[in-house]
Structures are given as C-alpha cells and as structure tokens.
Amino acid sequence: MVRTRFAPSPTGFLHIGGARTALFSWAYARRHGGQFILRIEDTDVARSTPEAVQAIIDGMNWLGLAHDEGPFYQMQRMDRYKAVIQQMLAAGTAYHCYTTPEELDRMREEQRARGLKPRYDGTWRPEPGKTLPTPPAGAQPVVRFRNPLDGVVAWDDLVKGRIEIANAELDDLVIARADGTPTYNFCVVVDDWEMGITHVIRGDDHVNNTPRQINILQALGAQVPLYAHLSMILGDDGQKLSKRHGAVSVMQYFDDGYLPEAVLNYLARLGWSHGDAEIFSMAQFCEWFDLDHITPSAAQFNTEKLNWLNAHYLKQTDNERLAALVRPRLEARGVTVGETPSLAAIAGLYKERVATLNELADAAEVFYIGIHPAAELLAQHLSPEAVPALADFIAGLRDVAWEAPAIGALIKETVSRHGLKMPKLAMPLRVLLTGQAQTPSVDAVVALFPRETALARLQRGMPD
Ligand code: GLU
C-alpha cells in the first residue's frame, strides 16, 4: 500500500513549489490506489501561524488536492515524540549530553582554528568500556542521537539516483532540546515511521536531512521509506523563485484569475513529462504519473505557458461555470450584475479571447456599468463619413429581429448603402457600445445588449 504525505511548515502561504510537491505526492498515491496524508509541521512555534495553516488548506482545497488522512499537527503529537525519545534512551541509541552551548562554541572555534570541520566531540557519547563524566548538578541535558561512527548511509533517490554519505560526516544530532522539546528532523522521522509513509516526495532542500533521518529510522528498527527529492523551481528569469517574481503563492493565481485545472496542469509539467503531452486532465495525470519521468534538473517557471494553458481551459469551460466564477469578481469591484445581458452569454462570447477570469471580468464589466468611451477613441472611429451610416443603422435597429444574424445583415446592408467598408461602421459601434475598440464579432456584441440599452448607448454618441 502506497502512503505519501505532504508536510508543510505553516510559516506562510502555499507557494508554487509546495503545491507541486503536494500534487506529485497526491498523484502518486492516486496512481497506486494509496493514501495521501496531510501533516502540518508546526513545531517552529515562533514562525507557525493558524493563518498560514488556513492558507495552506485553502490552497489545497482550491486545487482539489484532497487528503485521505489528517491534517495531523505535530504540536499535538509531542507526547509521542517524547515517548520515542525515552525508548531510544533506554535502548542506548540516544544519550543525554550536558555540553553547554558555550562549551560547544568554544569547541567549534578550536576545531576551526585547527582547520577541522566543527563537530560535537562526543564527550557524553556512551561507548563500551567508556566511563562517562558525572552530570553537572541541576543541568538540563539535550538528547543526542547516537549516529553510527563509520560506514555510509545510502539511498537510491527516485529522482536523483544513488546518494551516499559517510557517517563520519554526520554529527550526533540533537533530537531533544534541553527543555525536552523534540527537534525538527526527529519529529519528521517519528511521523514518517508511525504514519507508515512509503514514499517521501519532497523538495531537494531536504536532501541533507535524509541521511540523518535514515539513520534514526534504522536505529528505531523502522522500515525506511523511498525518497524522491524534487529539484527546485526557478523563476522565468532562471533565478530561484521568490517574491520578486510576483505570484509565488498559489492563491495569488486564484486572485489573478487562473483556473485550478490550468495551474494543476501547469504544475504537473514542471519537472515531469509524459512524452510530449502538454494538456491533460488530473484524471489522466493520475493514470500516467510516475517518479521515473521526473527530471533531476531544476524546472523553470514559464508564465507565458501558464497563460496559454489558462486560455485553453477557459475556452473549454462551460458558460454557466464561467459566469459563476466571474460574478464574484465583478461584485468585488462594486459592479451589479444585471439580468441582461446574461453573464453566461457574455462569457460565451468572450472566452475565446481572454487569458484569465479577470480579463473576462474586464470584458463583462462594460455591459453592466455606464461607460464613457475615451475621447481619442471617439475621435479616431466616429469619422464624419461614419455618422450618417450610424444614424441609419440606429433607425434600422429599432425594429430588426433581436439576434446576431439579423443585426449582422443590417450592418452589411448599411455599409453597402453608404459605400463604406465594414470597419467604418463596426468600429464606432464597438467603441460606443463597450468603450473598447476590440470586441468579438460586433453583431453578437450588439445582440448581447437589451435593445433599449444598445439604442441609448449608440444615440448618446451621435453628434447633436
Ligand atoms: N516541513 C518541511 C517543509 O515545509 C517539509 C518536510 C518534509 O517533507 O520532510 O519544508
């Protein structure tokens, strides 16, 4: 049974890298009929906030990455960690260390001065036949893991290949602080073990923790999970993705008018591929996803491609859903969405031309609010030769059948009667009706308005 987990530290929003890790962990569990677990690593109490927990959950909900178990909060599992520490102390795989922080500093300085790698000197580490110093009275010890002294710790990373670290490189890790609280790597180990995690899929910023975690798991007699460390995501400019790049929070993409399916599809291809497939559903992704096709090199963010995917998914989305997604965006701008024209009809007409829901809202807004076409647009398009044709068209509009084909026929008739080219009439119509020079097919745009509104907007633009 495959069991994966997503284990964010709630110190900020769900960022793009975290969302991709969550997506891959989720998809891997789905692919294998396994379980996906959400674990909140909130032991850094100074930096963890309930708002950040909520932001992570909101982000996952928006993307539809549903967990099967959890969320488990590490702060609620302190007793478990402490119990395992006691167990390790009893088994001799961990020990009390009374070296004070000051002594450690001094130790490290001396080592550095002698050109050595700074490390704990093992004073309190029990060895067969070694007599340990007497603990200083009243001192609170830390607990250290008794790391193997020699040999190597190795794993076949499912993304990076085989990785081997000499144990001589690893210090005896502090697993509990002097106040008894367990440290980060230790909590991860206990959780991965007790939650029966089979595949740890996470960012490669954790690759240095893995040998330590494996050693502790082995000391506990736990099954060591398989590890897949995902390479980092770079910004459009090839630099490490950061706030400088604008939207790094997943919910920022919501705000900016992206569809979750576009973001998911985009993230799925960020470091993973299936032949040259670019557009696919999450159901398809969950059938295809494997760890063999994850690239070990860094993935580069490409906003243009995300926009292209979003435009694709917007076109595929039915008009009613688009209306439901755009309505709150308009309302947030203070726009009252009236009955006519129907927002779904507007969405149907404009969805071919927009890349985001916000662009769709921009297009829809002009149908519901008073518009004031810019003077320069009017000057450019309301030419003297257009005015009589426009007057004629307005007259015809009063009793034409209110549907795009009939309105289109009226436009054609009018321009030919006045010996004009189509844009001569179409452009002022666009500008007077929407305030914009670019619109979908002008007959369809006219037909969206109630007849009286169209007449009023056109009339208003006519010279007195
Ligand atoms: N809590 C860690 C983070 O947010 C992830 C730990 C893990 O996946 O092992 O970076």
Short mmCIF file of C-alpha atoms and ligand atoms in Angstrom, two decimals:
data_model
loop_
_atom_site.label_atom_id
_atom_site.label_comp_id
_atom_site.label_asym_id
_atom_site.label_seq_id
_atom_site.Cartn_x
_atom_site.Cartn_y
_atom_site.Cartn_z
CA MET A 1 0.00 0.00 0.00
CA VAL A 2 1.49 3.32 -1.11
CA ARG A 3 1.29 6.06 1.52
CA THR A 4 2.57 9.52 0.70
CA ARG A 5 2.41 12.74 2.62
CA PHE A 6 2.63 16.47 2.20
CA ALA A 7 4.21 18.03 5.25
CA PRO A 8 4.25 21.81 5.02
CA SER A 9 5.54 24.10 7.73
CA PRO A 10 2.81 26.69 8.23
CA THR A 11 5.01 29.75 8.13
CA GLY A 12 3.49 31.40 5.07
CA PHE A 13 1.19 30.75 2.14
CA LEU A 14 1.18 27.63 -0.01
CA HIS A 15 3.77 28.52 -2.59
CA ILE A 16 4.18 27.12 -6.07
CA GLY A 17 6.97 24.72 -5.08
CA GLY A 18 4.92 23.38 -2.18
CA ALA A 19 1.88 22.97 -4.40
CA ARG A 20 3.89 20.94 -6.89
CA THR A 21 5.23 18.73 -4.09
CA ALA A 22 1.67 18.25 -2.84
CA LEU A 23 0.44 17.50 -6.36
CA PHE A 24 3.12 14.88 -7.01
CA SER A 25 2.58 13.22 -3.63
CA TRP A 26 -1.18 13.23 -4.14
CA ALA A 27 -0.94 11.90 -7.71
CA TYR A 28 1.46 9.15 -6.71
CA ALA A 29 -0.94 7.93 -4.06
CA ARG A 30 -3.84 8.15 -6.52
CA ARG A 31 -1.88 6.32 -9.19
CA HIS A 32 -1.30 3.39 -6.87
CA GLY A 33 -4.61 3.36 -5.07
CA GLY A 34 -2.81 4.52 -1.94
CA GLN A 35 -3.32 7.13 0.75
CA PHE A 36 -2.25 10.76 0.79
CA ILE A 37 -1.66 12.27 4.19
CA LEU A 38 -1.54 15.93 5.17
CA ARG A 39 0.74 16.73 8.05
CA ILE A 40 1.25 20.22 9.41
CA GLU A 41 4.80 20.66 10.72
CA ASP A 42 4.10 23.41 13.20
CA THR A 43 6.82 22.82 15.76
CA ASP A 44 8.53 26.09 14.92
CA VAL A 45 6.11 27.92 17.18
CA ALA A 46 7.70 31.29 16.63
CA ARG A 47 7.03 31.17 12.88
CA SER A 48 3.92 28.98 12.59
CA THR A 49 0.53 30.69 12.50
CA PRO A 50 -3.07 29.49 12.25
CA GLU A 51 -3.49 31.86 9.28
CA ALA A 52 -0.73 30.04 7.45
CA VAL A 53 -2.35 26.67 8.22
CA GLN A 54 -5.57 28.04 6.76
CA ALA A 55 -3.76 29.44 3.73
CA ILE A 56 -2.26 26.02 3.01
CA ILE A 57 -5.59 24.26 3.41
CA ASP A 58 -7.29 26.90 1.22
CA GLY A 59 -4.67 26.43 -1.47
CA MET A 60 -5.04 22.65 -1.42
CA ASN A 61 -8.82 22.91 -1.48
CA TRP A 62 -8.73 25.28 -4.39
CA LEU A 63 -6.52 22.90 -6.32
CA GLY A 64 -8.66 19.94 -5.27
CA LEU A 65 -5.76 18.04 -3.69
CA ALA A 66 -7.84 16.17 -1.15
CA HIS A 67 -6.01 14.29 1.58
CA ASP A 68 -7.14 10.90 2.79
CA GLU A 69 -5.79 11.29 6.33
CA GLY A 70 -5.06 14.28 8.52
CA PRO A 71 -4.34 17.04 8.85
CA PHE A 72 -2.09 15.85 11.63
CA TYR A 73 -0.46 18.59 13.65
CA GLN A 74 2.97 17.89 15.06
CA MET A 75 2.31 20.10 18.07
CA GLN A 76 -0.44 17.67 19.03
CA ARG A 77 1.94 14.73 18.85
CA MET A 78 4.56 15.93 21.34
CA ASP A 79 3.82 13.08 23.75
CA ARG A 80 4.53 10.56 21.02
CA TYR A 81 7.89 12.11 20.18
CA LYS A 82 8.85 12.27 23.84
CA ALA A 83 7.89 8.63 24.31
CA VAL A 84 10.07 7.58 21.39
CA ILE A 85 12.96 9.60 22.83
CA GLN A 86 12.59 7.72 26.10
CA GLN A 87 12.55 4.49 24.18
CA MET A 88 15.77 5.41 22.38
CA LEU A 89 17.46 6.49 25.61
CA ALA A 90 16.54 3.14 27.11
CA ALA A 91 17.81 1.31 24.05
CA GLY A 92 21.08 3.25 24.02
CA THR A 93 20.50 4.69 20.54
CA ALA A 94 20.27 8.15 22.08
CA TYR A 95 22.01 9.72 25.07
CA HIS A 96 21.98 12.73 27.34
CA CYS A 97 24.55 15.35 26.56
CA TYR A 98 25.44 18.04 29.10
CA THR A 99 27.79 20.04 26.95
CA THR A 100 26.62 23.64 27.26
CA PRO A 101 26.13 25.93 24.25
CA GLU A 102 29.15 27.95 25.44
CA GLU A 103 31.31 24.84 25.55
CA LEU A 104 30.09 23.88 22.09
CA ASP A 105 31.02 27.31 20.73
CA ARG A 106 34.47 27.03 22.22
CA MET A 107 34.85 23.51 20.86
CA ARG A 108 33.89 24.63 17.38
CA GLU A 109 36.22 27.61 17.45
CA GLU A 110 39.16 25.44 18.43
CA GLN A 111 38.31 22.95 15.70
CA ARG A 112 38.08 25.66 13.11
CA ALA A 113 41.37 27.14 14.29
CA ARG A 114 42.96 23.72 13.72
CA GLY A 115 41.39 23.51 10.27
CA LEU A 116 38.93 20.79 11.27
CA LYS A 117 35.27 20.52 10.48
CA PRO A 118 33.41 21.76 13.56
CA ARG A 119 31.52 18.98 15.30
CA TYR A 120 30.44 17.70 18.67
CA ASP A 121 33.39 15.94 20.29
CA GLY A 122 31.45 13.03 21.75
CA THR A 123 32.23 13.74 25.42
CA TRP A 124 28.89 12.38 26.59
CA ARG A 125 28.53 9.68 23.97
CA PRO A 126 28.44 6.28 25.63
CA GLU A 127 30.87 3.68 24.29
CA PRO A 128 31.51 0.18 25.52
CA GLY A 129 34.06 0.40 28.30
CA LYS A 130 34.00 4.20 28.44
CA THR A 131 33.35 5.97 31.72
CA LEU A 132 31.18 8.99 31.21
CA PRO A 133 31.74 12.21 33.16
CA THR A 134 29.41 12.91 36.08
CA PRO A 135 26.46 15.05 35.01
CA PRO A 136 26.72 18.56 36.46
CA ALA A 137 24.15 19.05 39.23
CA GLY A 138 20.92 20.70 38.16
CA ALA A 139 21.89 20.88 34.46
CA GLN A 140 19.27 20.07 31.82
CA PRO A 141 20.78 17.86 29.13
CA VAL A 142 19.90 17.75 25.45
CA VAL A 143 19.33 14.33 23.90
CA ARG A 144 21.59 13.33 21.05
CA PHE A 145 21.16 10.55 18.56
CA ARG A 146 24.00 8.08 18.65
CA ASN A 147 24.90 8.18 14.97
CA PRO A 148 26.97 5.30 13.60
CA LEU A 149 30.64 6.31 13.51
CA ASP A 150 31.63 4.60 10.33
CA GLY A 151 30.21 3.15 7.17
CA VAL A 152 27.96 5.03 4.83
CA VAL A 153 24.30 5.84 4.75
CA ALA A 154 22.95 5.43 1.25
CA TRP A 155 19.69 5.51 -0.60
CA ASP A 156 18.52 5.23 -4.18
CA ASP A 157 16.77 8.51 -4.62
CA LEU A 158 13.91 8.03 -7.05
CA VAL A 159 14.76 11.31 -8.73
CA LYS A 160 18.44 11.92 -8.10
CA GLY A 161 19.77 8.38 -8.19
CA ARG A 162 22.07 6.84 -5.63
CA ILE A 163 23.29 9.10 -2.85
CA GLU A 164 25.88 8.01 -0.29
CA ILE A 165 27.06 9.94 2.74
CA ALA A 166 29.86 8.80 5.02
CA ASN A 167 28.69 8.56 8.61
CA ALA A 168 31.90 10.30 9.59
CA GLU A 169 30.35 13.40 8.03
CA LEU A 170 27.36 13.30 10.37
CA ASP A 171 27.30 14.67 13.88
CA ASP A 172 25.35 13.14 16.73
CA LEU A 173 22.17 15.06 16.02
CA VAL A 174 20.35 16.78 18.89
CA ILE A 175 16.89 15.18 18.88
CA ALA A 176 15.54 16.87 22.01
CA ARG A 177 16.44 20.29 23.34
CA ALA A 178 17.27 20.98 26.99
CA ASP A 179 13.64 21.91 27.62
CA GLY A 180 12.59 18.49 26.35
CA THR A 181 11.08 19.60 23.04
CA PRO A 182 11.94 17.33 20.12
CA THR A 183 13.76 18.81 17.14
CA TYR A 184 12.60 19.06 13.55
CA ASN A 185 14.31 16.05 11.96
CA PHE A 186 13.25 13.81 14.79
CA CYS A 187 9.56 14.69 14.51
CA VAL A 188 9.68 14.02 10.78
CA VAL A 189 11.22 10.61 11.40
CA VAL A 190 8.71 9.57 14.03
CA ASP A 191 5.84 10.73 11.85
CA ASP A 192 7.05 9.11 8.65
CA TRP A 193 7.51 5.91 10.62
CA GLU A 194 4.26 5.90 12.57
CA MET A 195 2.21 7.15 9.65
CA GLY A 196 3.58 4.30 7.57
CA ILE A 197 4.87 6.57 4.82
CA THR A 198 6.22 4.50 1.94
CA HIS A 199 7.33 7.30 -0.40
CA VAL A 200 8.69 10.62 0.80
CA ILE A 201 8.31 13.07 -2.08
CA ARG A 202 9.66 16.47 -1.13
CA GLY A 203 11.81 19.38 -2.19
CA ASP A 204 15.53 18.79 -2.53
CA ASP A 205 16.20 21.41 0.10
CA HIS A 206 15.69 18.43 2.42
CA VAL A 207 18.26 16.18 0.83
CA ASN A 208 20.78 16.93 3.59
CA ASN A 209 18.31 15.82 6.22
CA THR A 210 17.73 12.45 4.61
CA PRO A 211 20.88 10.60 5.77
CA ARG A 212 20.22 11.69 9.35
CA GLN A 213 16.60 10.65 9.11
CA ILE A 214 17.50 7.27 7.62
CA ASN A 215 19.99 6.59 10.44
CA ILE A 216 17.39 7.38 13.07
CA LEU A 217 14.77 5.25 11.31
CA GLN A 218 17.22 2.37 11.25
CA ALA A 219 18.01 2.82 14.92
CA LEU A 220 14.27 2.57 15.57
CA GLY A 221 14.05 -0.61 13.54
CA ALA A 222 11.65 1.19 11.21
CA GLN A 223 11.16 0.45 7.55
CA VAL A 224 12.99 3.19 5.62
CA PRO A 225 10.69 4.80 3.06
CA LEU A 226 11.74 5.50 -0.50
CA TYR A 227 12.76 9.08 -1.18
CA ALA A 228 12.14 11.28 -4.19
CA HIS A 229 13.70 14.73 -3.93
CA LEU A 230 12.27 17.22 -6.38
CA SER A 231 14.55 19.82 -7.84
CA MET A 232 13.73 23.39 -7.22
CA ILE A 233 11.67 25.66 -9.39
CA LEU A 234 13.33 28.68 -10.92
CA GLY A 235 11.57 31.86 -11.93
CA ASP A 236 11.05 32.97 -15.54
CA ASP A 237 14.46 34.62 -15.36
CA GLY A 238 16.28 31.47 -14.23
CA GLN A 239 16.77 32.76 -10.70
CA LYS A 240 15.50 30.98 -7.60
CA LEU A 241 11.74 31.51 -7.40
CA SER A 242 10.97 34.22 -4.89
CA LYS A 243 8.57 37.02 -4.14
CA ARG A 244 10.44 39.10 -6.68
CA HIS A 245 8.74 37.02 -9.34
CA GLY A 246 5.31 38.21 -8.35
CA ALA A 247 2.89 35.39 -7.88
CA VAL A 248 4.54 32.67 -5.84
CA SER A 249 1.54 31.97 -3.64
CA VAL A 250 -0.93 29.56 -5.16
CA MET A 251 -3.84 31.71 -4.02
CA GLN A 252 -2.33 34.64 -5.87
CA TYR A 253 -3.13 32.67 -9.03
CA PHE A 254 -6.70 32.41 -7.84
CA ASP A 255 -6.76 36.17 -7.32
CA ASP A 256 -5.21 36.74 -10.73
CA GLY A 257 -7.97 34.78 -12.45
CA TYR A 258 -6.45 31.40 -13.18
CA LEU A 259 -8.46 28.21 -13.19
CA PRO A 260 -7.27 25.49 -10.82
CA GLU A 261 -7.15 22.96 -13.65
CA ALA A 262 -4.77 25.21 -15.58
CA VAL A 263 -2.49 25.65 -12.58
CA LEU A 264 -2.54 21.90 -11.89
CA ASN A 265 -1.81 21.02 -15.49
CA TYR A 266 0.98 23.58 -15.46
CA LEU A 267 2.49 22.27 -12.22
CA ALA A 268 2.27 18.68 -13.43
CA ARG A 269 4.64 19.51 -16.27
CA LEU A 270 7.03 21.37 -14.03
CA GLY A 271 9.77 18.77 -13.89
CA TRP A 272 7.73 15.80 -15.06
CA SER A 273 6.76 14.73 -18.55
CA HIS A 274 4.82 12.13 -20.43
CA GLY A 275 6.12 12.12 -23.98
CA ASP A 276 5.17 15.47 -25.42
CA ALA A 277 1.76 15.65 -23.74
CA GLU A 278 1.11 19.20 -22.58
CA ILE A 279 -2.62 19.35 -21.97
CA PHE A 280 -4.21 16.68 -19.83
CA SER A 281 -6.74 16.31 -17.04
CA MET A 282 -5.88 15.36 -13.50
CA ALA A 283 -7.58 12.00 -14.05
CA GLN A 284 -5.21 11.41 -16.93
CA PHE A 285 -2.26 12.67 -14.89
CA CYS A 286 -3.07 10.26 -12.07
CA GLU A 287 -3.01 7.41 -14.58
CA TRP A 288 0.31 8.46 -16.04
CA PHE A 289 2.22 9.83 -13.10
CA ASP A 290 5.38 8.03 -12.13
CA LEU A 291 8.61 9.02 -10.47
CA ASP A 292 10.79 7.77 -13.35
CA HIS A 293 9.96 10.74 -15.52
CA ILE A 294 10.82 13.46 -13.07
CA THR A 295 13.82 15.41 -14.21
CA PRO A 296 16.63 15.85 -11.69
CA SER A 297 17.45 19.26 -13.12
CA ALA A 298 15.75 22.44 -11.99
CA ALA A 299 12.47 23.36 -13.65
CA GLN A 300 11.97 26.87 -14.93
CA PHE A 301 8.73 28.70 -14.47
CA ASN A 302 7.17 29.97 -17.66
CA THR A 303 4.33 32.41 -17.14
CA GLU A 304 3.54 32.52 -20.84
CA LYS A 305 2.90 28.80 -20.90
CA LEU A 306 0.69 29.03 -17.84
CA ASN A 307 -1.30 31.79 -19.56
CA TRP A 308 -1.60 29.65 -22.65
CA LEU A 309 -2.94 26.75 -20.60
CA ASN A 310 -5.33 29.01 -18.74
CA ALA A 311 -6.66 30.42 -22.01
CA HIS A 312 -7.12 26.85 -23.22
CA TYR A 313 -9.08 25.81 -20.13
CA LEU A 314 -11.18 28.96 -20.18
CA LYS A 315 -12.30 28.11 -23.72
CA GLN A 316 -13.23 24.60 -22.57
CA THR A 317 -15.21 25.79 -19.58
CA ASP A 318 -18.96 25.98 -19.95
CA ASN A 319 -20.53 29.40 -19.85
CA GLU A 320 -22.52 28.91 -16.67
CA ARG A 321 -19.44 27.95 -14.69
CA LEU A 322 -17.53 30.89 -16.11
CA ALA A 323 -20.38 33.18 -15.10
CA ALA A 324 -20.30 31.77 -11.58
CA LEU A 325 -16.54 32.36 -11.40
CA VAL A 326 -16.66 35.87 -12.82
CA ARG A 327 -19.71 37.13 -10.90
CA PRO A 328 -17.94 37.47 -7.52
CA ARG A 329 -15.04 39.22 -9.22
CA LEU A 330 -17.42 41.79 -10.69
CA GLU A 331 -19.25 42.17 -7.40
CA ALA A 332 -15.95 42.72 -5.62
CA ARG A 333 -15.45 45.67 -7.98
CA GLY A 334 -18.82 47.04 -6.97
CA VAL A 335 -20.45 46.04 -10.26
CA THR A 336 -24.06 44.88 -10.00
CA VAL A 337 -24.52 42.05 -12.43
CA GLY A 338 -27.94 42.56 -14.01
CA GLU A 339 -30.21 40.00 -15.65
CA THR A 340 -29.46 41.18 -19.16
CA PRO A 341 -27.20 40.63 -20.78
CA SER A 342 -26.68 37.32 -19.11
CA LEU A 343 -23.19 36.91 -17.75
CA ALA A 344 -23.09 33.40 -19.21
CA ALA A 345 -23.81 34.79 -22.67
CA ILE A 346 -21.05 37.37 -22.30
CA ALA A 347 -18.67 34.65 -21.11
CA GLY A 348 -19.62 32.51 -24.09
CA LEU A 349 -18.77 35.32 -26.47
CA TYR A 350 -15.56 36.49 -24.82
CA LYS A 351 -13.99 33.29 -23.52
CA GLU A 352 -12.17 32.71 -26.79
CA ARG A 353 -10.30 35.96 -26.38
CA VAL A 354 -9.18 36.12 -22.76
CA ALA A 355 -6.35 34.53 -20.81
CA THR A 356 -7.74 35.00 -17.30
CA LEU A 357 -11.00 35.32 -15.43
CA ASN A 358 -10.01 38.87 -14.59
CA GLU A 359 -9.77 39.71 -18.27
CA LEU A 360 -13.18 38.14 -18.69
CA ALA A 361 -14.46 40.32 -15.84
CA ASP A 362 -12.95 43.39 -17.55
CA ALA A 363 -14.79 42.49 -20.72
CA ALA A 364 -18.07 41.80 -18.92
CA GLU A 365 -17.99 44.89 -16.72
CA VAL A 366 -18.79 47.31 -19.56
CA PHE A 367 -22.13 45.59 -20.08
CA TYR A 368 -23.29 46.46 -16.57
CA ILE A 369 -21.88 49.89 -15.82
CA GLY A 370 -22.23 53.25 -17.51
CA ILE A 371 -19.37 53.66 -19.95
CA HIS A 372 -17.58 56.73 -21.13
CA PRO A 373 -15.71 55.98 -24.34
CA ALA A 374 -12.38 57.76 -24.38
CA ALA A 375 -12.40 60.97 -26.42
CA GLU A 376 -9.50 59.80 -28.55
CA LEU A 377 -11.25 56.54 -29.42
CA LEU A 378 -14.33 58.51 -30.43
CA ALA A 379 -12.24 60.95 -32.47
CA GLN A 380 -10.48 58.06 -34.17
CA HIS A 381 -13.51 55.97 -35.06
CA LEU A 382 -16.52 58.26 -35.22
CA SER A 383 -15.48 59.74 -38.56
CA PRO A 384 -17.72 62.20 -40.42
CA GLU A 385 -18.47 59.55 -43.06
CA ALA A 386 -19.48 57.08 -40.37
CA VAL A 387 -22.04 59.39 -38.75
CA PRO A 388 -24.79 59.16 -41.41
CA ALA A 389 -24.33 55.39 -41.68
CA LEU A 390 -24.58 55.15 -37.92
CA ALA A 391 -27.78 57.18 -37.88
CA ASP A 392 -29.23 54.88 -40.49
CA PHE A 393 -28.19 51.81 -38.58
CA ILE A 394 -29.75 53.14 -35.37
CA ALA A 395 -33.02 53.70 -37.22
CA GLY A 396 -32.91 50.13 -38.56
CA LEU A 397 -32.05 48.76 -35.15
CA ARG A 398 -35.39 49.84 -33.70
CA ASP A 399 -37.29 47.07 -35.39
CA VAL A 400 -34.74 44.49 -36.54
CA ALA A 401 -35.16 40.97 -35.15
CA TRP A 402 -33.03 40.99 -31.96
CA GLU A 403 -30.49 38.33 -32.85
CA ALA A 404 -26.94 38.42 -34.14
CA PRO A 405 -27.58 37.21 -37.72
CA ALA A 406 -30.29 39.80 -38.36
CA ILE A 407 -28.20 42.54 -36.78
CA GLY A 408 -25.23 41.40 -38.86
CA ALA A 409 -27.32 41.62 -42.01
CA LEU A 410 -28.41 45.12 -41.05
CA ILE A 411 -24.77 46.17 -40.59
CA LYS A 412 -23.82 44.79 -44.02
CA GLU A 413 -26.78 46.44 -45.69
CA THR A 414 -25.99 49.77 -44.07
CA VAL A 415 -22.33 49.84 -45.04
CA SER A 416 -23.05 48.87 -48.61
CA ARG A 417 -25.77 51.50 -48.91
CA HIS A 418 -23.25 54.12 -47.74
CA GLY A 419 -20.43 52.74 -49.84
CA LEU A 420 -18.29 52.11 -46.80
CA LYS A 421 -16.02 49.30 -45.72
CA MET A 422 -17.23 47.19 -42.79
CA PRO A 423 -14.85 48.61 -40.12
CA LYS A 424 -16.11 52.12 -40.79
CA LEU A 425 -19.33 51.17 -39.05
CA ALA A 426 -18.18 48.26 -36.90
CA MET A 427 -15.52 50.28 -35.09
CA PRO A 428 -17.76 53.14 -33.89
CA LEU A 429 -20.33 50.53 -32.85
CA ARG A 430 -17.74 48.77 -30.72
CA VAL A 431 -16.49 51.98 -29.17
CA LEU A 432 -19.93 53.41 -28.42
CA LEU A 433 -21.32 50.16 -27.01
CA THR A 434 -18.35 48.92 -24.97
CA GLY A 435 -15.86 51.77 -24.84
CA GLN A 436 -13.38 49.37 -26.42
CA ALA A 437 -12.06 49.09 -29.94
CA GLN A 438 -11.53 45.36 -29.65
CA THR A 439 -14.51 43.10 -29.20
CA PRO A 440 -15.73 39.78 -30.55
CA SER A 441 -17.92 39.83 -33.64
CA VAL A 442 -19.79 43.14 -33.49
CA ASP A 443 -23.24 41.78 -34.40
CA ALA A 444 -23.00 39.35 -31.48
CA VAL A 445 -21.92 42.14 -29.18
CA VAL A 446 -24.88 44.32 -30.21
CA ALA A 447 -27.22 41.39 -29.67
CA LEU A 448 -25.99 40.87 -26.12
CA PHE A 449 -27.47 44.20 -25.00
CA PRO A 450 -31.16 44.72 -24.46
CA ARG A 451 -32.39 46.67 -27.49
CA GLU A 452 -33.05 49.83 -25.47
CA THR A 453 -29.60 49.85 -23.88
CA ALA A 454 -27.92 49.42 -27.26
CA LEU A 455 -30.01 52.21 -28.74
CA ALA A 456 -29.29 54.52 -25.80
CA ARG A 457 -25.53 53.94 -25.96
CA LEU A 458 -25.42 54.48 -29.71
CA GLN A 459 -27.70 57.51 -29.62
CA ARG A 460 -25.61 59.13 -26.95
CA GLY A 461 -22.57 59.02 -29.21
CA MET A 462 -24.27 60.79 -32.08
CA PRO A 463 -23.41 64.44 -32.67
CA ASP A 464 -26.39 66.67 -31.73
N1 GLU B 1 8.07 20.79 6.71
C1 GLU B 1 9.01 20.75 5.64
C2 GLU B 1 8.84 21.96 4.74
O1 GLU B 1 7.82 22.60 4.77
C3 GLU B 1 8.87 19.50 4.79
C4 GLU B 1 9.43 18.31 5.46
C5 GLU B 1 9.40 17.05 4.67
O2 GLU B 1 8.73 16.99 3.64
O3 GLU B 1 10.05 16.11 5.10
O4 GLU B 1 9.75 22.26 4.01
#
